[in-house]
CSV table of C-alpha atoms and ligand atoms in Angstrom, one decimal:
chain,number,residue,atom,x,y,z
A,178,UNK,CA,-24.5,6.3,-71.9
A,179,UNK,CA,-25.4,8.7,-75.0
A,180,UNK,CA,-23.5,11.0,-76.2
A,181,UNK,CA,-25.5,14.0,-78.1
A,182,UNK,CA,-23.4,16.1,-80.6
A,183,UNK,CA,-20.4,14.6,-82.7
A,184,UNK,CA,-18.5,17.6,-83.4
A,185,UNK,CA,-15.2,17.9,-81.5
A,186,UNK,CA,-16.5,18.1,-78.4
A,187,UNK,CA,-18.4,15.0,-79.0
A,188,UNK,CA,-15.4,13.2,-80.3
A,189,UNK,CA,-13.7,14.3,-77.3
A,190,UNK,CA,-15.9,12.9,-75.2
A,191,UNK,CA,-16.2,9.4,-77.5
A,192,UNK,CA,-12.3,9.2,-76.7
A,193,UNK,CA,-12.4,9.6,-72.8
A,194,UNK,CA,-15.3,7.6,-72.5
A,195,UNK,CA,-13.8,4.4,-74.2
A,196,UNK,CA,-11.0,5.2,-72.1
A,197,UNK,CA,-12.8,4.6,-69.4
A,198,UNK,CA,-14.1,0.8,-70.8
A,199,UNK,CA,-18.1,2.5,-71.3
A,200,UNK,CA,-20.5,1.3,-73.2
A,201,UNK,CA,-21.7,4.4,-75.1
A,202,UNK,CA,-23.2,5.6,-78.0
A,203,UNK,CA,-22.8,9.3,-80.1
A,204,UNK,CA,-26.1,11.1,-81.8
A,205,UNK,CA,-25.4,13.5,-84.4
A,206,UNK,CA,-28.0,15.3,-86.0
A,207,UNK,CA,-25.3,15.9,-89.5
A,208,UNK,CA,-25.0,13.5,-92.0
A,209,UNK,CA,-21.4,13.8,-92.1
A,210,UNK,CA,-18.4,14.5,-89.7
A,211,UNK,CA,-17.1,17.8,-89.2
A,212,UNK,CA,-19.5,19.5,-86.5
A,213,UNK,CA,-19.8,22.9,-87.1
A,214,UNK,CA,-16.3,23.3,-89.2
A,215,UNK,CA,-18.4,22.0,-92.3
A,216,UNK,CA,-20.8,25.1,-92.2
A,217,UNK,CA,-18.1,27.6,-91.8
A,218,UNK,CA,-17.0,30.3,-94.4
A,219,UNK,CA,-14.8,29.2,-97.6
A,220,UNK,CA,-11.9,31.4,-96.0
A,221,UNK,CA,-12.0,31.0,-92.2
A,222,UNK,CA,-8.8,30.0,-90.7
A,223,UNK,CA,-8.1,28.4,-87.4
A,224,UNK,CA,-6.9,30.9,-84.7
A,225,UNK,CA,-3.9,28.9,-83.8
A,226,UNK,CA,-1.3,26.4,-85.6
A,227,UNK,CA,-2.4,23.0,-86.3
A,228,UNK,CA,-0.2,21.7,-83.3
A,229,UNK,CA,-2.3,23.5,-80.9
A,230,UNK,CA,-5.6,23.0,-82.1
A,231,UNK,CA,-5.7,18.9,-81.4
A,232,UNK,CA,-8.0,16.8,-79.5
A,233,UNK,CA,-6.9,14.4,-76.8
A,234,UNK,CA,-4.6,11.2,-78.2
A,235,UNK,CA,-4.1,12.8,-81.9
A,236,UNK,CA,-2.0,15.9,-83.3
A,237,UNK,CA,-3.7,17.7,-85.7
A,238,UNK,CA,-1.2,17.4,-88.8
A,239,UNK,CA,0.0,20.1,-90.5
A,240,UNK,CA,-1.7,21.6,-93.4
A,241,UNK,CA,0.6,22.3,-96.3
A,242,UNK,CA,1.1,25.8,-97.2
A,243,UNK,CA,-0.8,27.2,-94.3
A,244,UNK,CA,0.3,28.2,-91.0
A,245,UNK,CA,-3.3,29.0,-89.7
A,246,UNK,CA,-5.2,26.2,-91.0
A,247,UNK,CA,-8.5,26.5,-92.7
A,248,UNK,CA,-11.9,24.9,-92.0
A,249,UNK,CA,-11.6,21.9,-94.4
A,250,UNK,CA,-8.6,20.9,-92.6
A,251,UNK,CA,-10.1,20.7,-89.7
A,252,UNK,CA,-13.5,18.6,-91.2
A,253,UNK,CA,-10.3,15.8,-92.3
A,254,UNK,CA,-8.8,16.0,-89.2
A,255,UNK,CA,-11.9,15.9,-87.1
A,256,UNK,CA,-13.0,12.9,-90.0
A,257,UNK,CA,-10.2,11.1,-89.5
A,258,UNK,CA,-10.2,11.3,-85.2
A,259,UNK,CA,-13.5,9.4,-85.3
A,260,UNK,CA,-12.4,6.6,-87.7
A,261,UNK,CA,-8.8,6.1,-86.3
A,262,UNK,CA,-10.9,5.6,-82.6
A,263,UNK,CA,-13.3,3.6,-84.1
A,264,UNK,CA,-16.2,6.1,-82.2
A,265,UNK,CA,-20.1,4.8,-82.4
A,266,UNK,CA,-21.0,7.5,-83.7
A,267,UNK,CA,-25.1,7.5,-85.1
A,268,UNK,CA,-25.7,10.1,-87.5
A,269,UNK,CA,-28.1,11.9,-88.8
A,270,UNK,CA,-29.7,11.1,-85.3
A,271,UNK,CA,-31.2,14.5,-83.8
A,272,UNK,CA,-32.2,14.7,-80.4
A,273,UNK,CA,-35.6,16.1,-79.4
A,274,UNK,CA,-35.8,16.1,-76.4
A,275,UNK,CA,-34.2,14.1,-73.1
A,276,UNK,CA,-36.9,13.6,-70.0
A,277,UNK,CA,-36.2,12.0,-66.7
A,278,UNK,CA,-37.6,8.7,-66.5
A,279,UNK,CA,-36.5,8.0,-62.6
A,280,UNK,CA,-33.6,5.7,-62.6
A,281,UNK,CA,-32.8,6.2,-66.6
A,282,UNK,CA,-32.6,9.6,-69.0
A,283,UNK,CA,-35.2,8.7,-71.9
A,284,UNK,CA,-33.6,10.4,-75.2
A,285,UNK,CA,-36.1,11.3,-77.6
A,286,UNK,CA,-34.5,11.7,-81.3
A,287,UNK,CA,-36.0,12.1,-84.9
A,288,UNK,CA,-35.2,8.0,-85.3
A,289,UNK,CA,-36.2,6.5,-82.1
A,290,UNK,CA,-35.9,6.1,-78.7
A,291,UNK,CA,-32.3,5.8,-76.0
A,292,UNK,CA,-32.2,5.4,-72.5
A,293,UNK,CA,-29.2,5.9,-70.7
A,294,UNK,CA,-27.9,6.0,-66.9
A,295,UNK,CA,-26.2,9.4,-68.1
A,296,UNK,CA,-25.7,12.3,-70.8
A,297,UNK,CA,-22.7,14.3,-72.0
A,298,UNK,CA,-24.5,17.2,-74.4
A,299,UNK,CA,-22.2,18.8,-76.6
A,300,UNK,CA,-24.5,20.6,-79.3
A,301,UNK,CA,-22.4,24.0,-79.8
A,302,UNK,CA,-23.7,27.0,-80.6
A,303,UNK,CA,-23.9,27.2,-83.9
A,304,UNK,CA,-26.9,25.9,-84.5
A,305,UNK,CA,-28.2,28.9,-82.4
A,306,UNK,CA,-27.1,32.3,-84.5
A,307,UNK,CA,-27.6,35.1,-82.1
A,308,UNK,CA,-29.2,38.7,-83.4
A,309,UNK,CA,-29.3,41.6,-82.0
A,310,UNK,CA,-32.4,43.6,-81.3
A,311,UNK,CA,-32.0,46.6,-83.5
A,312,UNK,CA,-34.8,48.8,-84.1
A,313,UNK,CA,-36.1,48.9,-87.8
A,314,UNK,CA,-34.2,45.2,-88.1
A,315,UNK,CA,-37.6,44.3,-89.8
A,316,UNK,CA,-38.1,47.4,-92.0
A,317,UNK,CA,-34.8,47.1,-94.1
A,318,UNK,CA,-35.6,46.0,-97.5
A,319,UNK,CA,-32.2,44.7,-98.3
A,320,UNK,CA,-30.5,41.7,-97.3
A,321,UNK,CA,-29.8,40.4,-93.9
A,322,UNK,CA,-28.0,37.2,-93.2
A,323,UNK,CA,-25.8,35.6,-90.0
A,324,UNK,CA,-22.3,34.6,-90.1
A,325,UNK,CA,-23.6,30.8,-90.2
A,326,UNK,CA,-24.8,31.7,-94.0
A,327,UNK,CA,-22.5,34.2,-95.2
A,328,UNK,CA,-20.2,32.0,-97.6
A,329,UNK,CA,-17.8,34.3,-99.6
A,330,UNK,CA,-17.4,37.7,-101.3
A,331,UNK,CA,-18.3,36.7,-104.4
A,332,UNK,CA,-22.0,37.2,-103.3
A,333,UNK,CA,-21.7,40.6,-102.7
A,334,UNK,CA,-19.3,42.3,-105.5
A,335,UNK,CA,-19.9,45.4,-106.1
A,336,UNK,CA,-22.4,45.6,-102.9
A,337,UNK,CA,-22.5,48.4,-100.3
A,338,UNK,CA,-22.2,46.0,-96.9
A,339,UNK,CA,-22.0,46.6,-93.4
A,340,UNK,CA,-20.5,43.9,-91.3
A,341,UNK,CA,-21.6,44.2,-87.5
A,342,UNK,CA,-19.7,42.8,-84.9
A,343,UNK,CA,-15.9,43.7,-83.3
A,344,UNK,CA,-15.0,39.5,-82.7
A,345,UNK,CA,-13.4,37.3,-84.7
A,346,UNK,CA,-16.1,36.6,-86.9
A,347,UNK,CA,-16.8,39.9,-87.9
A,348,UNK,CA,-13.4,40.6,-88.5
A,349,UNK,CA,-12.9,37.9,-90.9
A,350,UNK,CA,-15.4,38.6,-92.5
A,351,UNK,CA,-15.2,41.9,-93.3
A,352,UNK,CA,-11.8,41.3,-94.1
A,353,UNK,CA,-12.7,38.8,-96.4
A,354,UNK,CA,-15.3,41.8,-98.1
A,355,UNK,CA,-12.6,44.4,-98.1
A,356,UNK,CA,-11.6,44.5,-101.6
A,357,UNK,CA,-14.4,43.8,-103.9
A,358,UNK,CA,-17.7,45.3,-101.5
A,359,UNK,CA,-18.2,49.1,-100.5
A,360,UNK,CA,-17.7,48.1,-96.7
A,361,UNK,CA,-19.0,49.7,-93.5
A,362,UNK,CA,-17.5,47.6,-90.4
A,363,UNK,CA,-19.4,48.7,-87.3
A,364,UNK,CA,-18.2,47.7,-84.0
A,365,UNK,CA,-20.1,48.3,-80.4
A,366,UNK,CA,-16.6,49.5,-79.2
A,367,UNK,CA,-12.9,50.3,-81.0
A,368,UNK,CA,-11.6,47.0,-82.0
A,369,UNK,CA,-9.0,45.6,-79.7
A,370,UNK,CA,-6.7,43.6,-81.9
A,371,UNK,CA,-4.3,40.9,-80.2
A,372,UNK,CA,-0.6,41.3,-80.4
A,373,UNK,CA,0.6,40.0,-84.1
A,374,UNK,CA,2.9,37.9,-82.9
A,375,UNK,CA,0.3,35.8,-80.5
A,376,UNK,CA,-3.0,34.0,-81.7
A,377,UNK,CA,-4.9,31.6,-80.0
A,378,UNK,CA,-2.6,29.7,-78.0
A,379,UNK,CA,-3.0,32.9,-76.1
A,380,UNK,CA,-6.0,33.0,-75.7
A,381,UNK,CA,-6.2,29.4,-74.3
A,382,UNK,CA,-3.4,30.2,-71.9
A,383,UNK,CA,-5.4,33.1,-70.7
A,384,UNK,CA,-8.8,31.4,-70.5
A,385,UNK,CA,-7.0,28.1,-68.1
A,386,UNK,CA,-5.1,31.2,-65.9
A,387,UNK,CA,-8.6,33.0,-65.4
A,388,UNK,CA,-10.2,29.2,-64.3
A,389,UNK,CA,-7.6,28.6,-62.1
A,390,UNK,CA,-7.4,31.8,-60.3
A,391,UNK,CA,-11.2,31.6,-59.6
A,392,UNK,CA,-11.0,27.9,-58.4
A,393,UNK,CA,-8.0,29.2,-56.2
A,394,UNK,CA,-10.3,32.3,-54.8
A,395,UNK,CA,-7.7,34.3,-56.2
A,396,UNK,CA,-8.9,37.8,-57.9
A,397,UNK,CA,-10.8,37.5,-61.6
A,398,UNK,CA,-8.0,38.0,-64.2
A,399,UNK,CA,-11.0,38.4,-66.6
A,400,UNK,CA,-8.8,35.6,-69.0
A,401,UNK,CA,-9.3,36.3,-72.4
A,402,UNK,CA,-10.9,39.8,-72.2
A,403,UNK,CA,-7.5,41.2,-71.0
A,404,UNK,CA,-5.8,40.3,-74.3
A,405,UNK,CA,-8.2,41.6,-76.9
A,406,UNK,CA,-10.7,40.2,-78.8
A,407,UNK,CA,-9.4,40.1,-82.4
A,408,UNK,CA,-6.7,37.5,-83.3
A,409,UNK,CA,-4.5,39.0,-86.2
A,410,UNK,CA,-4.7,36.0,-88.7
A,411,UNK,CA,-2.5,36.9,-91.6
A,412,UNK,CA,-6.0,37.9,-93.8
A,413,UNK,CA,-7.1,39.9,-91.2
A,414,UNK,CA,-3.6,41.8,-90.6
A,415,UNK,CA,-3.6,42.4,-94.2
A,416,UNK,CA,-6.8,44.0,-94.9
A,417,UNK,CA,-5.8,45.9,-91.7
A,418,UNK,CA,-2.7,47.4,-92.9
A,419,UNK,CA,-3.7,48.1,-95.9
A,420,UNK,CA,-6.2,50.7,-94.7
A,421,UNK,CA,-8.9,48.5,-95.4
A,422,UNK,CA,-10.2,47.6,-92.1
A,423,UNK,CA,-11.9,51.4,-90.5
A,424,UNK,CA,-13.8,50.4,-88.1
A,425,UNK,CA,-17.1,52.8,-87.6
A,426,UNK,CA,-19.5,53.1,-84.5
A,427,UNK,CA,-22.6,50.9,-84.4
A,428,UNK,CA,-25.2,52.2,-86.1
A,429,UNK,CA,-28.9,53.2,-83.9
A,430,UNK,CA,-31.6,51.4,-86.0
A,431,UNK,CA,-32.0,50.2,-89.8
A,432,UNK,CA,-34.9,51.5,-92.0
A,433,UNK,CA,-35.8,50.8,-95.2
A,434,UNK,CA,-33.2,51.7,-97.2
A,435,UNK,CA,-29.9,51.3,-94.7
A,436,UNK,CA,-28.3,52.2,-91.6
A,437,UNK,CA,-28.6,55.5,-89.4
A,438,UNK,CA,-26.6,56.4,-86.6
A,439,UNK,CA,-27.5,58.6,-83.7
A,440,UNK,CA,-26.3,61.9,-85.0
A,441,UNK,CA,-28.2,61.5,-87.8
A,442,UNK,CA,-26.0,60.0,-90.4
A,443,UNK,CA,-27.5,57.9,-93.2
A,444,UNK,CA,-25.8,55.1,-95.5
A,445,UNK,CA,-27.9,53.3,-98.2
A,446,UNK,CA,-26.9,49.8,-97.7
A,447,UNK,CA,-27.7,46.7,-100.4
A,448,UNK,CA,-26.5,44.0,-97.3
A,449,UNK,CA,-26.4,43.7,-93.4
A,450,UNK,CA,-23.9,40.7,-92.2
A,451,UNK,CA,-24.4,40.0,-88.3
A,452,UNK,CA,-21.4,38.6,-86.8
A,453,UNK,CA,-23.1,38.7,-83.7
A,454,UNK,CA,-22.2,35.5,-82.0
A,455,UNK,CA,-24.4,32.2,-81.3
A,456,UNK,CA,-26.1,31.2,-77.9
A,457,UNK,CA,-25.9,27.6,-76.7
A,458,UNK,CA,-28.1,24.7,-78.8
A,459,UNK,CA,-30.0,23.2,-75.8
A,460,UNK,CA,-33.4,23.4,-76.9
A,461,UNK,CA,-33.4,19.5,-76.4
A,462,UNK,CA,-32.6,19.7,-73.2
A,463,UNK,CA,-35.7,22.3,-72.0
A,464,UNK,CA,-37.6,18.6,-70.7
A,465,UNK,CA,-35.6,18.5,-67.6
A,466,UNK,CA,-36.6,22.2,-66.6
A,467,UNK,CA,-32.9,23.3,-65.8
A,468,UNK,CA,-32.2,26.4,-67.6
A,469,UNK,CA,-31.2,29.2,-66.0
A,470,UNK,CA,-30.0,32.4,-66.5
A,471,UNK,CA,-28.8,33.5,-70.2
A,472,UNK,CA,-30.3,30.2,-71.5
A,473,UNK,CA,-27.6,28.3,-69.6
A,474,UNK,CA,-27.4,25.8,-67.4
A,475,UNK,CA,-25.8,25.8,-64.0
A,476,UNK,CA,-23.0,23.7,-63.9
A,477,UNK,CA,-20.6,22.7,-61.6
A,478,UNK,CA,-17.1,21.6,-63.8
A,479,UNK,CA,-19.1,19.8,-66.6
A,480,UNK,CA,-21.8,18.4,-64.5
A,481,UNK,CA,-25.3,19.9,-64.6
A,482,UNK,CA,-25.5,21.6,-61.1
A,483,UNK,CA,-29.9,20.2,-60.4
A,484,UNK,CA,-28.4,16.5,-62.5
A,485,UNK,CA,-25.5,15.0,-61.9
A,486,UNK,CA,-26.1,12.3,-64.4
A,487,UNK,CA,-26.1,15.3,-67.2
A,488,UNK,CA,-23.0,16.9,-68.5
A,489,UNK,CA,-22.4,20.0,-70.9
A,490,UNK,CA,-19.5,19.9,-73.3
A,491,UNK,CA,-18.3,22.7,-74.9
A,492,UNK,CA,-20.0,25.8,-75.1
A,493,UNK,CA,-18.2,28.3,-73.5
A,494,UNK,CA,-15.7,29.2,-70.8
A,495,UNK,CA,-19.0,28.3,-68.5
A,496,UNK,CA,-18.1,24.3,-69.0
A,497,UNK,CA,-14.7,24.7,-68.4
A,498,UNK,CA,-11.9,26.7,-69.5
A,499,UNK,CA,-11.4,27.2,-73.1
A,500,UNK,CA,-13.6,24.2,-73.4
A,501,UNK,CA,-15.3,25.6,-76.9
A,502,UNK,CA,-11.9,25.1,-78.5
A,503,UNK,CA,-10.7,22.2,-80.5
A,504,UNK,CA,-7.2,22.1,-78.0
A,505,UNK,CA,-9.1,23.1,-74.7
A,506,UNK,CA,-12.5,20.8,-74.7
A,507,UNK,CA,-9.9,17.7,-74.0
A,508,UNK,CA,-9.6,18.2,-70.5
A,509,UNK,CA,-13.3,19.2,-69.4
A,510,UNK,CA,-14.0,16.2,-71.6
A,511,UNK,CA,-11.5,14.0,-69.5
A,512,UNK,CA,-13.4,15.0,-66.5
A,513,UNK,CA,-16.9,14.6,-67.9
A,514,UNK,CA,-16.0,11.5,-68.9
A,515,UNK,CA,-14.4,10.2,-65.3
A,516,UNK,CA,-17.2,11.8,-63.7
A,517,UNK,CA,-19.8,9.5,-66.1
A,518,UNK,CA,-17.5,6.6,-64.5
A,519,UNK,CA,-17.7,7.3,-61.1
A,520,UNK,CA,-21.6,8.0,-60.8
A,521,UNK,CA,-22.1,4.5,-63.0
A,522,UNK,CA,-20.0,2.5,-60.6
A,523,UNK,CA,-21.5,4.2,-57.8
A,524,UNK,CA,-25.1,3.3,-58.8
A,525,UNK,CA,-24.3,-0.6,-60.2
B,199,FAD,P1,-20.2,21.8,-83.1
B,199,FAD,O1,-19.0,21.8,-84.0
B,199,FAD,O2,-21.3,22.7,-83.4
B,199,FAD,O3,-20.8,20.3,-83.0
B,199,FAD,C1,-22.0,20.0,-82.4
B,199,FAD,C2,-22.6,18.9,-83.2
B,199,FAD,O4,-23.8,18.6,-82.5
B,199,FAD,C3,-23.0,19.2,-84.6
B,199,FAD,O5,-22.6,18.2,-85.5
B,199,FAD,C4,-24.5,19.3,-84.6
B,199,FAD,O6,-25.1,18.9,-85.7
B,199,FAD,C5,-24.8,18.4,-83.4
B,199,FAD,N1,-26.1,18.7,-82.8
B,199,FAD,C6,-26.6,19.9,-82.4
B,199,FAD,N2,-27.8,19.8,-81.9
B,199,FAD,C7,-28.1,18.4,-81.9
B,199,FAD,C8,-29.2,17.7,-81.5
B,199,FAD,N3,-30.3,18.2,-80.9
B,199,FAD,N4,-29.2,16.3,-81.7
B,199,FAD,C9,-28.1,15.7,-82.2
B,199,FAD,N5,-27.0,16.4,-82.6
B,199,FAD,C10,-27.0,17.8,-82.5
B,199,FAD,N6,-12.0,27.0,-82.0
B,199,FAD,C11,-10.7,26.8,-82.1
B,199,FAD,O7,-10.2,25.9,-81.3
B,199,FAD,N7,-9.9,27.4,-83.0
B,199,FAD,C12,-10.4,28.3,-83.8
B,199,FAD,O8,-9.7,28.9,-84.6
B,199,FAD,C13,-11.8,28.6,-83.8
B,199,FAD,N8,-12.4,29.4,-84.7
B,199,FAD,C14,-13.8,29.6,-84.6
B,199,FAD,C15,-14.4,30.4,-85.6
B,199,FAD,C16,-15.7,30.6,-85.6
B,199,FAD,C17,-16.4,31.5,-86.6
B,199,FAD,C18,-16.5,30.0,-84.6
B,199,FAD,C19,-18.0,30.2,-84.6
B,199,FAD,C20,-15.9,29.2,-83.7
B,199,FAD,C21,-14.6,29.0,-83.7
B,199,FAD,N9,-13.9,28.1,-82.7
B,199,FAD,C22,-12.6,27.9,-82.8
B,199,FAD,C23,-14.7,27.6,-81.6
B,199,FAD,C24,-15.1,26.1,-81.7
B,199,FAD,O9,-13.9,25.3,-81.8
B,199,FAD,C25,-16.1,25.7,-82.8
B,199,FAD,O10,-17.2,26.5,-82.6
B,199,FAD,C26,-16.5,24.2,-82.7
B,199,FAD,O11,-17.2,23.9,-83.8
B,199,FAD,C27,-17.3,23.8,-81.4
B,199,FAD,O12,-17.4,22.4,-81.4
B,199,FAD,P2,-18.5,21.6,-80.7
B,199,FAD,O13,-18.3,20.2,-80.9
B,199,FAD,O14,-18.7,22.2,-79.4
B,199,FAD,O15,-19.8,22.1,-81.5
């Protein structure tokens, strides 16, 4: 049984699995724990308190001082979950590719060769930046860079930046620019801020009611969409009532030397910042030709719809409900890992 991706959805998985007395093994392509938290922004913040962003059999402690706890915290905790388990976790292993061999899934990685009566992948997404097709994206002379490299303000001071993208991303970040940059934020739509006084616990709530209501047939309560899209960590409520966070329309196209919108409105612009989301990392999984629409796979729960000794982890709301956060993957991962069970004792 291999495992591929040892962030928390990967860990989640290690835990369930053992649970279930398998004999399996974790790939990570990183050289250290941490997943995608290690790659994050110096000031990101977790979405929710540290009680409610904990993987299955641990609490994520407290961190001193801060409420919404920030990425480091999170690399510890997630550090710490994999040593207190004692997970088998094989890093830096990447995965290349994983073929069907008949009876056994052959994993190809960058350090040999795993076979394996099934596969949980749980690669994330940020390994996969998304960008936007703007026209002129190729003619701007400044600088262009995707969440998953923009580090801190201190490397634009003084800079004229647009930020692009109404999520959470895009509001941190240009929250995090709003005092030292000339900022343009530019959003496809008005931002739609969550309530102060709820963050992501909300959200999570929201995402497991929308699941439900679907499995029961019930009308689409479209989950998470109904409440917003921006959670109002205290950086970001700051910046926002201080004046600081206008949001603009998205611009039309880039040339050389900025942005111009459609009525013909100019702005010279030294940096472009997409906070334009990620797509799934499943490039290793193209092999088994089962991609479908949006890059996804079909899935039924966790399990690959066309192979049922495959299952996806994480992701997005499309592998179960909430399942691409640190306190909702624990239960698709339960599942996943029950599932694994089952098909093994089936086929002994
Ligand atoms: P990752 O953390 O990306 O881990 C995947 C692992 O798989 C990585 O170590 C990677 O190296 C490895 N890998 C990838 N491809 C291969 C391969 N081919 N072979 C071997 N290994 C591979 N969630 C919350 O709960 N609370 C929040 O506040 C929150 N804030 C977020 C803020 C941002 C900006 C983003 C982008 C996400 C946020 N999330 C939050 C969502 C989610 O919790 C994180 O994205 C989380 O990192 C997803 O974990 P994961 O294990 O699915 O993926």
């Amino acid at each position: 049984m291999v495992v591929i991706g040892g962030g928390q959805a990967g860990l989640a998985a290690g835990y369930h699995l053992r649970r279930q007395g398998l004999d399996f093994v974790v790939l990570d392509a990183r050289a250290t724990p941490g997943g995608a938290w290690r790659h994050a922004w110096d000031s990101l913040h977790l979405f929710s308190p540290a009680a409610f962003s904990s993987l299955p059999g641990r609490l994520m402690p407290a961190q001193p001082g801060e409420e919404y706890p920030e990425a480091g915290h999170v690399v510890a905790y997630l550090s710490d979950y994999e040593k207190r388990y004692g997970l088998p976790v094989r890093r830096p292993v990447q995965v290349t590719g994983v073929h069907d061999e008949g009876r056994l899934l052959r994993v190809e990685t960058d350090s040999g060769t795993w076979h394996a009566r099934a596969v949980i992948s749980a690669t994330g997404t940020w390994w996969r930046p998304f960008l936007p097709a703007v026209p002129g994206r190729g003619d701007f002379a400044g600088r262009q860079l995707h969440t998953v490299s923009y580090r801190g303000p201190q490397d634009f001071a003084g800079r004229r930046v647009v930020v692009v993208g109404g999520g959470n991303s895009g509001a941190q970040i240009a929250a995090d620019l709003a005092y030292d940059t000339e900022l343009t934020w530019v959003t496809r739509r008005p931002p739609r801020y969550l309530a102060d006084d709820i963050d992501g616990r909300a959200l999570f709530d929201a995402a497991t009611a929308r699941r439900r209501a679907l499995d029961a047939g019930r009308a689409d309560t479209a989950g998470v969409a109904s409440l917003g899209d921006i959670v109002a960590v205290p950086p970001v409520r700051e910046a926002r009532d201080a004046g600081r966070l206008k949001a603009s329309p998205m611009f039309e196209r880039l040339d050389r030397d900025g942005a111009v919108w459609a009525d013909g409105t100019r702005a010279p612009v030294d940096a472009v910042i997409w906070c334009t989301g990620f797509r799934p990392a499943l490039s290793h999984l193209a092999p088994l030709g089962l991609r479908g629409r949006r890059g996804h796979i079909a899935t039924v729960g966790t399990q690959a719809a066309d192979e049922p000794r495959l299952h996806l982890l994480g992701y997005g709301d499309w592998t179960g409900p909430a399942s691409a956060t640190l306190i909702g993957v624990g239960r698709p991962a339960r599942d996943a890992a029950r599932a694994v069970a089952e098909l093994l004792d089936a086929s002994r």
